[in-house]
PDB file of C-alpha atoms in Angstrom:
ATOM      1  CA  UNK A   1      -0.008  -0.005   0.007  1.00  0.00           C
ATOM      2  CA  UNK A   2       1.132   3.555  -0.638  1.00  0.00           C
ATOM      3  CA  UNK A   3       2.464   5.477   2.303  1.00  0.00           C
ATOM      4  CA  UNK A   4       2.145   8.858   0.593  1.00  0.00           C
ATOM      5  CA  UNK A   5      -0.988   9.973  -1.143  1.00  0.00           C
ATOM      6  CA  UNK A   6      -0.796  13.126  -3.222  1.00  0.00           C
ATOM      7  CA  UNK A   7      -3.670  15.480  -3.870  1.00  0.00           C
ATOM      8  CA  UNK A   8      -4.908  16.531  -6.369  1.00  0.00           C
ATOM      9  CA  UNK A   9      -4.107  13.838  -8.923  1.00  0.00           C
ATOM     10  CA  UNK A  10      -3.878  16.436 -11.665  1.00  0.00           C
ATOM     11  CA  UNK A  11      -3.478  20.189 -11.670  1.00  0.00           C
ATOM     12  CA  UNK A  12      -3.592  22.625 -14.552  1.00  0.00           C
ATOM     13  CA  UNK A  13      -2.625  26.267 -14.104  1.00  0.00           C
ATOM     14  CA  UNK A  14      -1.573  29.284 -16.099  1.00  0.00           C
ATOM     15  CA  UNK A  15       2.063  30.316 -16.306  1.00  0.00           C
ATOM     16  CA  UNK A  16       2.874  32.778 -13.523  1.00  0.00           C
ATOM     17  CA  UNK A  17       0.357  31.294 -11.083  1.00  0.00           C
ATOM     18  CA  UNK A  18       1.318  29.358  -7.968  1.00  0.00           C
ATOM     19  CA  UNK A  19       0.888  25.603  -7.794  1.00  0.00           C
ATOM     20  CA  UNK A  20       0.093  23.862  -4.518  1.00  0.00           C
ATOM     21  CA  UNK A  21       0.316  20.098  -4.152  1.00  0.00           C
ATOM     22  CA  UNK A  22      -0.485  18.121  -1.041  1.00  0.00           C
ATOM     23  CA  UNK A  23       0.708  14.803   0.353  1.00  0.00           C
ATOM     24  CA  UNK A  24      -0.689  12.801   3.223  1.00  0.00           C
ATOM     25  CA  UNK A  25       0.928   9.828   4.878  1.00  0.00           C
ATOM     26  CA  UNK A  26       0.044   7.238   7.484  1.00  0.00           C
ATOM     27  CA  UNK A  27       2.950   6.376   9.765  1.00  0.00           C
ATOM     28  CA  UNK A  28       5.758   8.189  11.578  1.00  0.00           C
ATOM     29  CA  UNK A  29       8.547   9.427   9.331  1.00  0.00           C
ATOM     30  CA  UNK A  30      12.155  10.533   9.555  1.00  0.00           C
ATOM     31  CA  UNK A  31      11.782  12.835   6.605  1.00  0.00           C
ATOM     32  CA  UNK A  32       9.633  13.566   3.576  1.00  0.00           C
ATOM     33  CA  UNK A  33      10.924  14.307   0.118  1.00  0.00           C
ATOM     34  CA  UNK A  34       9.523  15.683  -3.104  1.00  0.00           C
ATOM     35  CA  UNK A  35      10.621  14.563  -6.573  1.00  0.00           C
ATOM     36  CA  UNK A  36       9.876  15.738 -10.090  1.00  0.00           C
ATOM     37  CA  UNK A  37       9.592  13.474 -13.114  1.00  0.00           C
ATOM     38  CA  UNK A  38       9.539  14.870 -16.629  1.00  0.00           C
ATOM     39  CA  UNK A  39       7.833  12.714 -19.223  1.00  0.00           C
ATOM     40  CA  UNK A  40       9.866   9.635 -20.058  1.00  0.00           C
ATOM     41  CA  UNK A  41      12.647  10.509 -17.640  1.00  0.00           C
ATOM     42  CA  UNK A  42      13.870   9.462 -14.195  1.00  0.00           C
ATOM     43  CA  UNK A  43      12.924  11.189 -10.984  1.00  0.00           C
ATOM     44  CA  UNK A  44      14.834  14.209  -9.791  1.00  0.00           C
ATOM     45  CA  UNK A  45      15.101  15.068  -6.121  1.00  0.00           C
ATOM     46  CA  UNK A  46      13.710  18.536  -5.326  1.00  0.00           C
ATOM     47  CA  UNK A  47      13.653  19.050  -1.590  1.00  0.00           C
ATOM     48  CA  UNK A  48      13.754  17.161   1.707  1.00  0.00           C
ATOM     49  CA  UNK A  49      12.165  18.187   4.969  1.00  0.00           C
ATOM     50  CA  UNK A  50      12.970  16.458   8.232  1.00  0.00           C
ATOM     51  CA  UNK A  51      10.365  15.471  10.781  1.00  0.00           C
ATOM     52  CA  UNK A  52      11.522  18.206  13.179  1.00  0.00           C
ATOM     53  CA  UNK A  53      11.207  20.925  10.525  1.00  0.00           C
ATOM     54  CA  UNK A  54       8.004  22.753   9.663  1.00  0.00           C
ATOM     55  CA  UNK A  55       8.925  24.671   6.545  1.00  0.00           C
ATOM     56  CA  UNK A  56      11.740  24.753   4.042  1.00  0.00           C
ATOM     57  CA  UNK A  57      12.537  26.816   0.971  1.00  0.00           C
ATOM     58  CA  UNK A  58      14.585  26.179  -2.139  1.00  0.00           C
ATOM     59  CA  UNK A  59      14.365  28.770  -4.912  1.00  0.00           C
ATOM     60  CA  UNK A  60      10.728  28.898  -6.042  1.00  0.00           C
ATOM     61  CA  UNK A  61       9.853  25.865  -3.951  1.00  0.00           C
ATOM     62  CA  UNK A  62       8.364  25.950  -0.507  1.00  0.00           C
ATOM     63  CA  UNK A  63       7.540  22.784   1.384  1.00  0.00           C
ATOM     64  CA  UNK A  64       5.705  22.517   4.686  1.00  0.00           C
ATOM     65  CA  UNK A  65       5.288  19.586   7.004  1.00  0.00           C
ATOM     66  CA  UNK A  66       2.636  19.050   9.657  1.00  0.00           C
ATOM     67  CA  UNK A  67       3.457  15.856  11.541  1.00  0.00           C
ATOM     68  CA  UNK A  68       0.374  16.154  13.714  1.00  0.00           C
ATOM     69  CA  UNK A  69      -1.785  15.935  10.588  1.00  0.00           C
ATOM     70  CA  UNK A  70       0.655  13.686   8.787  1.00  0.00           C
ATOM     71  CA  UNK A  71       0.627  15.955   5.759  1.00  0.00           C
ATOM     72  CA  UNK A  72       2.936  18.036   3.625  1.00  0.00           C
ATOM     73  CA  UNK A  73       2.457  20.578   0.892  1.00  0.00           C
ATOM     74  CA  UNK A  74       4.680  21.701  -1.968  1.00  0.00           C
ATOM     75  CA  UNK A  75       4.260  25.181  -3.324  1.00  0.00           C
ATOM     76  CA  UNK A  76       5.788  26.236  -6.616  1.00  0.00           C
ATOM     77  CA  UNK A  77       5.631  29.972  -6.993  1.00  0.00           C
ATOM     78  CA  UNK A  78       5.499  31.891 -10.277  1.00  0.00           C
ATOM     79  CA  UNK A  79       5.138  28.689 -12.292  1.00  0.00           C
ATOM     80  CA  UNK A  80       6.708  28.273 -15.695  1.00  0.00           C
ATOM     81  CA  UNK A  81       5.879  25.998 -18.611  1.00  0.00           C
ATOM     82  CA  UNK A  82       9.078  24.070 -17.797  1.00  0.00           C
ATOM     83  CA  UNK A  83       7.505  23.104 -14.441  1.00  0.00           C
ATOM     84  CA  UNK A  84       5.111  20.810 -16.348  1.00  0.00           C
ATOM     85  CA  UNK A  85       5.902  17.376 -14.936  1.00  0.00           C
ATOM     86  CA  UNK A  86       4.725  14.763 -12.434  1.00  0.00           C
ATOM     87  CA  UNK A  87       5.498  15.401  -8.806  1.00  0.00           C
ATOM     88  CA  UNK A  88       5.892  12.717  -6.179  1.00  0.00           C
ATOM     89  CA  UNK A  89       6.155  12.802  -2.426  1.00  0.00           C
ATOM     90  CA  UNK A  90       8.216  10.100  -0.795  1.00  0.00           C
ATOM     91  CA  UNK A  91       8.396   9.222   2.885  1.00  0.00           C
ATOM     92  CA  UNK A  92      11.288   7.819   4.838  1.00  0.00           C
ATOM     93  CA  UNK A  93       9.393   5.839   7.456  1.00  0.00           C
ATOM     94  CA  UNK A  94      10.738   5.497  10.971  1.00  0.00           C
ATOM     95  CA  UNK A  95      12.204   2.047  11.599  1.00  0.00           C
ATOM     96  CA  UNK A  96      11.863   0.924   7.991  1.00  0.00           C
ATOM     97  CA  UNK A  97      15.560   0.820   7.084  1.00  0.00           C
ATOM     98  CA  UNK A  98      14.991   4.202   5.506  1.00  0.00           C
ATOM     99  CA  UNK A  99      13.497   2.771   2.345  1.00  0.00           C
ATOM    100  CA  UNK A 100      11.636   5.521   0.530  1.00  0.00           C
ATOM    101  CA  UNK A 101       7.951   4.906  -0.130  1.00  0.00           C
ATOM    102  CA  UNK A 102       6.502   6.899  -3.004  1.00  0.00           C
ATOM    103  CA  UNK A 103       2.991   8.169  -3.675  1.00  0.00           C
ATOM    104  CA  UNK A 104       1.232   7.855  -7.011  1.00  0.00           C
ATOM    105  CA  UNK A 105       2.128  11.332  -8.129  1.00  0.00           C
ATOM    106  CA  UNK A 106       0.495  14.572  -9.250  1.00  0.00           C
ATOM    107  CA  UNK A 107       0.475  15.628 -12.886  1.00  0.00           C
ATOM    108  CA  UNK A 108       1.071  19.356 -13.151  1.00  0.00           C
ATOM    109  CA  UNK A 109       0.403  21.151 -16.440  1.00  0.00           C
ATOM    110  CA  UNK A 110       1.459  24.786 -16.755  1.00  0.00           C
ATOM    111  CA  UNK A 111      -0.148  26.526 -19.727  1.00  0.00           C
ATOM    112  CA  UNK A 112       1.974  29.179 -21.489  1.00  0.00           C
TER     113      UNK A 112
ATOM    114  CA  UNK B   1      29.142  12.389 -15.931  1.00  0.00           C
ATOM    115  CA  UNK B   2      28.575  11.209 -12.422  1.00  0.00           C
ATOM    116  CA  UNK B   3      25.235   9.539 -11.882  1.00  0.00           C
ATOM    117  CA  UNK B   4      23.250   6.343 -12.198  1.00  0.00           C
ATOM    118  CA  UNK B   5      23.431   4.537 -15.536  1.00  0.00           C
ATOM    119  CA  UNK B   6      20.835   2.014 -16.543  1.00  0.00           C
ATOM    120  CA  UNK B   7      20.991  -0.314 -19.550  1.00  0.00           C
ATOM    121  CA  UNK B   8      19.220  -1.108 -21.754  1.00  0.00           C
ATOM    122  CA  UNK B   9      16.764   1.782 -22.166  1.00  0.00           C
ATOM    123  CA  UNK B  10      14.196  -0.375 -23.938  1.00  0.00           C
ATOM    124  CA  UNK B  11      13.674  -4.127 -24.063  1.00  0.00           C
ATOM    125  CA  UNK B  12      11.042  -6.520 -25.406  1.00  0.00           C
ATOM    126  CA  UNK B  13      10.990 -10.022 -24.005  1.00  0.00           C
ATOM    127  CA  UNK B  14       8.910 -13.067 -24.710  1.00  0.00           C
ATOM    128  CA  UNK B  15       7.118 -14.735 -21.841  1.00  0.00           C
ATOM    129  CA  UNK B  16       9.464 -17.122 -20.076  1.00  0.00           C
ATOM    130  CA  UNK B  17      12.657 -15.461 -21.176  1.00  0.00           C
ATOM    131  CA  UNK B  18      15.183 -14.251 -18.631  1.00  0.00           C
ATOM    132  CA  UNK B  19      17.269 -11.100 -18.675  1.00  0.00           C
ATOM    133  CA  UNK B  20      19.323  -8.788 -16.515  1.00  0.00           C
ATOM    134  CA  UNK B  21      18.747  -5.055 -16.157  1.00  0.00           C
ATOM    135  CA  UNK B  22      22.012  -3.308 -15.441  1.00  0.00           C
ATOM    136  CA  UNK B  23      22.525  -0.461 -12.984  1.00  0.00           C
ATOM    137  CA  UNK B  24      25.815   1.224 -12.204  1.00  0.00           C
ATOM    138  CA  UNK B  25      26.677   4.321 -10.207  1.00  0.00           C
ATOM    139  CA  UNK B  26      29.982   6.179  -9.904  1.00  0.00           C
ATOM    140  CA  UNK B  27      29.218   8.257  -6.816  1.00  0.00           C
ATOM    141  CA  UNK B  28      30.403   5.712  -4.268  1.00  0.00           C
ATOM    142  CA  UNK B  29      26.881   5.406  -2.921  1.00  0.00           C
ATOM    143  CA  UNK B  30      26.325   2.647  -0.415  1.00  0.00           C
ATOM    144  CA  UNK B  31      22.570   2.404  -0.848  1.00  0.00           C
ATOM    145  CA  UNK B  32      21.018   1.201  -4.095  1.00  0.00           C
ATOM    146  CA  UNK B  33      17.507   0.131  -4.956  1.00  0.00           C
ATOM    147  CA  UNK B  34      15.190  -0.946  -7.767  1.00  0.00           C
ATOM    148  CA  UNK B  35      11.684   0.386  -8.321  1.00  0.00           C
ATOM    149  CA  UNK B  36       9.062  -0.377 -10.892  1.00  0.00           C
ATOM    150  CA  UNK B  37       6.652   2.276 -12.105  1.00  0.00           C
ATOM    151  CA  UNK B  38       3.231   1.356 -13.451  1.00  0.00           C
ATOM    152  CA  UNK B  39       0.423   3.694 -14.507  1.00  0.00           C
ATOM    153  CA  UNK B  40      -1.665   4.750 -11.541  1.00  0.00           C
ATOM    154  CA  UNK B  41       0.578   2.840  -9.090  1.00  0.00           C
ATOM    155  CA  UNK B  42       3.421   5.186  -8.460  1.00  0.00           C
ATOM    156  CA  UNK B  43       6.807   3.610  -7.720  1.00  0.00           C
ATOM    157  CA  UNK B  44       7.032   0.331  -5.892  1.00  0.00           C
ATOM    158  CA  UNK B  45      10.213  -0.976  -4.318  1.00  0.00           C
ATOM    159  CA  UNK B  46      11.432  -4.348  -5.650  1.00  0.00           C
ATOM    160  CA  UNK B  47      14.794  -4.944  -3.940  1.00  0.00           C
ATOM    161  CA  UNK B  48      17.381  -2.808  -2.227  1.00  0.00           C
ATOM    162  CA  UNK B  49      20.943  -3.010  -0.941  1.00  0.00           C
ATOM    163  CA  UNK B  50      22.635  -1.114   1.908  1.00  0.00           C
ATOM    164  CA  UNK B  51      26.110  -2.096   0.768  1.00  0.00           C
ATOM    165  CA  UNK B  52      28.158  -4.650  -1.158  1.00  0.00           C
ATOM    166  CA  UNK B  53      27.127  -8.163  -0.268  1.00  0.00           C
ATOM    167  CA  UNK B  54      23.874  -7.126   1.383  1.00  0.00           C
ATOM    168  CA  UNK B  55      20.480  -7.208  -0.296  1.00  0.00           C
ATOM    169  CA  UNK B  56      16.902  -7.322   0.910  1.00  0.00           C
ATOM    170  CA  UNK B  57      13.401  -7.533  -0.463  1.00  0.00           C
ATOM    171  CA  UNK B  58      11.084  -4.613  -1.000  1.00  0.00           C
ATOM    172  CA  UNK B  59       7.338  -4.468  -1.577  1.00  0.00           C
ATOM    173  CA  UNK B  60       7.168  -6.484  -4.805  1.00  0.00           C
ATOM    174  CA  UNK B  61      10.131  -8.879  -4.995  1.00  0.00           C
ATOM    175  CA  UNK B  62       8.536 -11.936  -6.588  1.00  0.00           C
ATOM    176  CA  UNK B  63      10.007 -12.880  -9.945  1.00  0.00           C
ATOM    177  CA  UNK B  64      13.160 -10.806  -9.451  1.00  0.00           C
ATOM    178  CA  UNK B  65      16.642 -11.482  -8.097  1.00  0.00           C
ATOM    179  CA  UNK B  66      19.427  -9.092  -7.231  1.00  0.00           C
ATOM    180  CA  UNK B  67      23.056  -9.283  -6.162  1.00  0.00           C
ATOM    181  CA  UNK B  68      25.565  -6.650  -5.018  1.00  0.00           C
ATOM    182  CA  UNK B  69      29.109  -7.880  -5.537  1.00  0.00           C
ATOM    183  CA  UNK B  70      30.552  -4.350  -5.845  1.00  0.00           C
ATOM    184  CA  UNK B  71      29.609  -0.916  -4.564  1.00  0.00           C
ATOM    185  CA  UNK B  72      29.092   0.320  -8.097  1.00  0.00           C
ATOM    186  CA  UNK B  73      26.780  -2.312  -9.618  1.00  0.00           C
ATOM    187  CA  UNK B  74      23.338  -3.542  -8.695  1.00  0.00           C
ATOM    188  CA  UNK B  75      21.855  -5.735 -11.466  1.00  0.00           C
ATOM    189  CA  UNK B  76      18.216  -6.853 -11.475  1.00  0.00           C
ATOM    190  CA  UNK B  77      17.444 -10.274 -12.899  1.00  0.00           C
ATOM    191  CA  UNK B  78      14.121 -11.381 -14.252  1.00  0.00           C
ATOM    192  CA  UNK B  79      14.071 -15.132 -13.887  1.00  0.00           C
ATOM    193  CA  UNK B  80      11.145 -16.026 -16.168  1.00  0.00           C
ATOM    194  CA  UNK B  81       9.492 -12.963 -17.654  1.00  0.00           C
ATOM    195  CA  UNK B  82       5.712 -12.589 -17.397  1.00  0.00           C
ATOM    196  CA  UNK B  83       3.415 -10.007 -18.993  1.00  0.00           C
ATOM    197  CA  UNK B  84       2.732  -8.644 -15.476  1.00  0.00           C
ATOM    198  CA  UNK B  85       6.369  -7.542 -15.390  1.00  0.00           C
ATOM    199  CA  UNK B  86       5.795  -5.097 -18.228  1.00  0.00           C
ATOM    200  CA  UNK B  87       6.782  -1.828 -16.606  1.00  0.00           C
ATOM    201  CA  UNK B  88       9.353   0.934 -16.383  1.00  0.00           C
ATOM    202  CA  UNK B  89      12.169   0.048 -14.051  1.00  0.00           C
ATOM    203  CA  UNK B  90      14.220   2.603 -12.167  1.00  0.00           C
ATOM    204  CA  UNK B  91      17.416   2.170 -10.265  1.00  0.00           C
ATOM    205  CA  UNK B  92      18.225   4.670  -7.520  1.00  0.00           C
ATOM    206  CA  UNK B  93      21.163   5.254  -5.180  1.00  0.00           C
ATOM    207  CA  UNK B  94      22.056   7.407  -2.221  1.00  0.00           C
ATOM    208  CA  UNK B  95      24.978   8.010   0.148  1.00  0.00           C
ATOM    209  CA  UNK B  96      23.513   5.983   2.946  1.00  0.00           C
ATOM    210  CA  UNK B  97      20.380   4.287   4.080  1.00  0.00           C
ATOM    211  CA  UNK B  98      19.375   7.633   5.551  1.00  0.00           C
ATOM    212  CA  UNK B  99      18.902   9.541   2.331  1.00  0.00           C
ATOM    213  CA  UNK B 100      19.238  13.068   3.697  1.00  0.00           C
ATOM    214  CA  UNK B 101      20.304  14.281   0.249  1.00  0.00           C
ATOM    215  CA  UNK B 102      17.678  12.325  -1.572  1.00  0.00           C
ATOM    216  CA  UNK B 103      18.011   9.565  -4.100  1.00  0.00           C
ATOM    217  CA  UNK B 104      19.688   9.831  -7.484  1.00  0.00           C
ATOM    218  CA  UNK B 105      17.687   8.019 -10.137  1.00  0.00           C
ATOM    219  CA  UNK B 106      18.688   6.479 -13.448  1.00  0.00           C
ATOM    220  CA  UNK B 107      16.756   7.291 -16.592  1.00  0.00           C
ATOM    221  CA  UNK B 108      14.888   3.990 -16.522  1.00  0.00           C
ATOM    222  CA  UNK B 109      14.462   0.790 -18.542  1.00  0.00           C
ATOM    223  CA  UNK B 110      11.137   0.377 -20.340  1.00  0.00           C
ATOM    224  CA  UNK B 111      10.390  -3.364 -20.453  1.00  0.00           C
ATOM    225  CA  UNK B 112       7.648  -5.009 -22.447  1.00  0.00           C
ATOM    226  CA  UNK B 113       6.873  -8.706 -22.028  1.00  0.00           C
ATOM    227  CA  UNK B 114       4.791 -10.240 -24.809  1.00  0.00           C
TER     228      UNK B 114
END
């Protein structure tokens, strides 16, 4: 079963708008990570947030983590057409030999 | 270029055939893993290794074998291919089993079993 569940499954926005994607998980984690996958390519690591952190920034990316609600959100500000991709959250579960468990992904389309 | 290299990129097999998907990394990563990606299923862990000589099963190990004789290489063997193994396979590596820097993924092998 999937540990991380992303929401929404698909998102379409206009270039310049902000994109917000959510991830919920079920068990305690050491950290949560977000990855991007362009069509036909491998996944690329975007950002990692540890369980004792609440917010983290990297360029146009902002990720939050609420361990009480077992949820995370990824915000991409001022989106660009090049941000069109699938986005996955992955959880590093406590006591699970740190194997990453991935969600099913969110398809983001940014219209020029 | 440093990274994770997967070969082949595409493969078509007949049911019952065997083959090995190759994965090599040149970053001296201890931790390596294999995932399969199917539409609507996300990525599911097949096998992983925390270092040379050590392997373990993931979520969907049946029909696959792995070995880790060196730090650099982590091949995935399909013993007797079945249509249910049609998928895109990704190899990933990281510095340790605590991936604080995230995983580095290969570009994938698209496998079709007919």
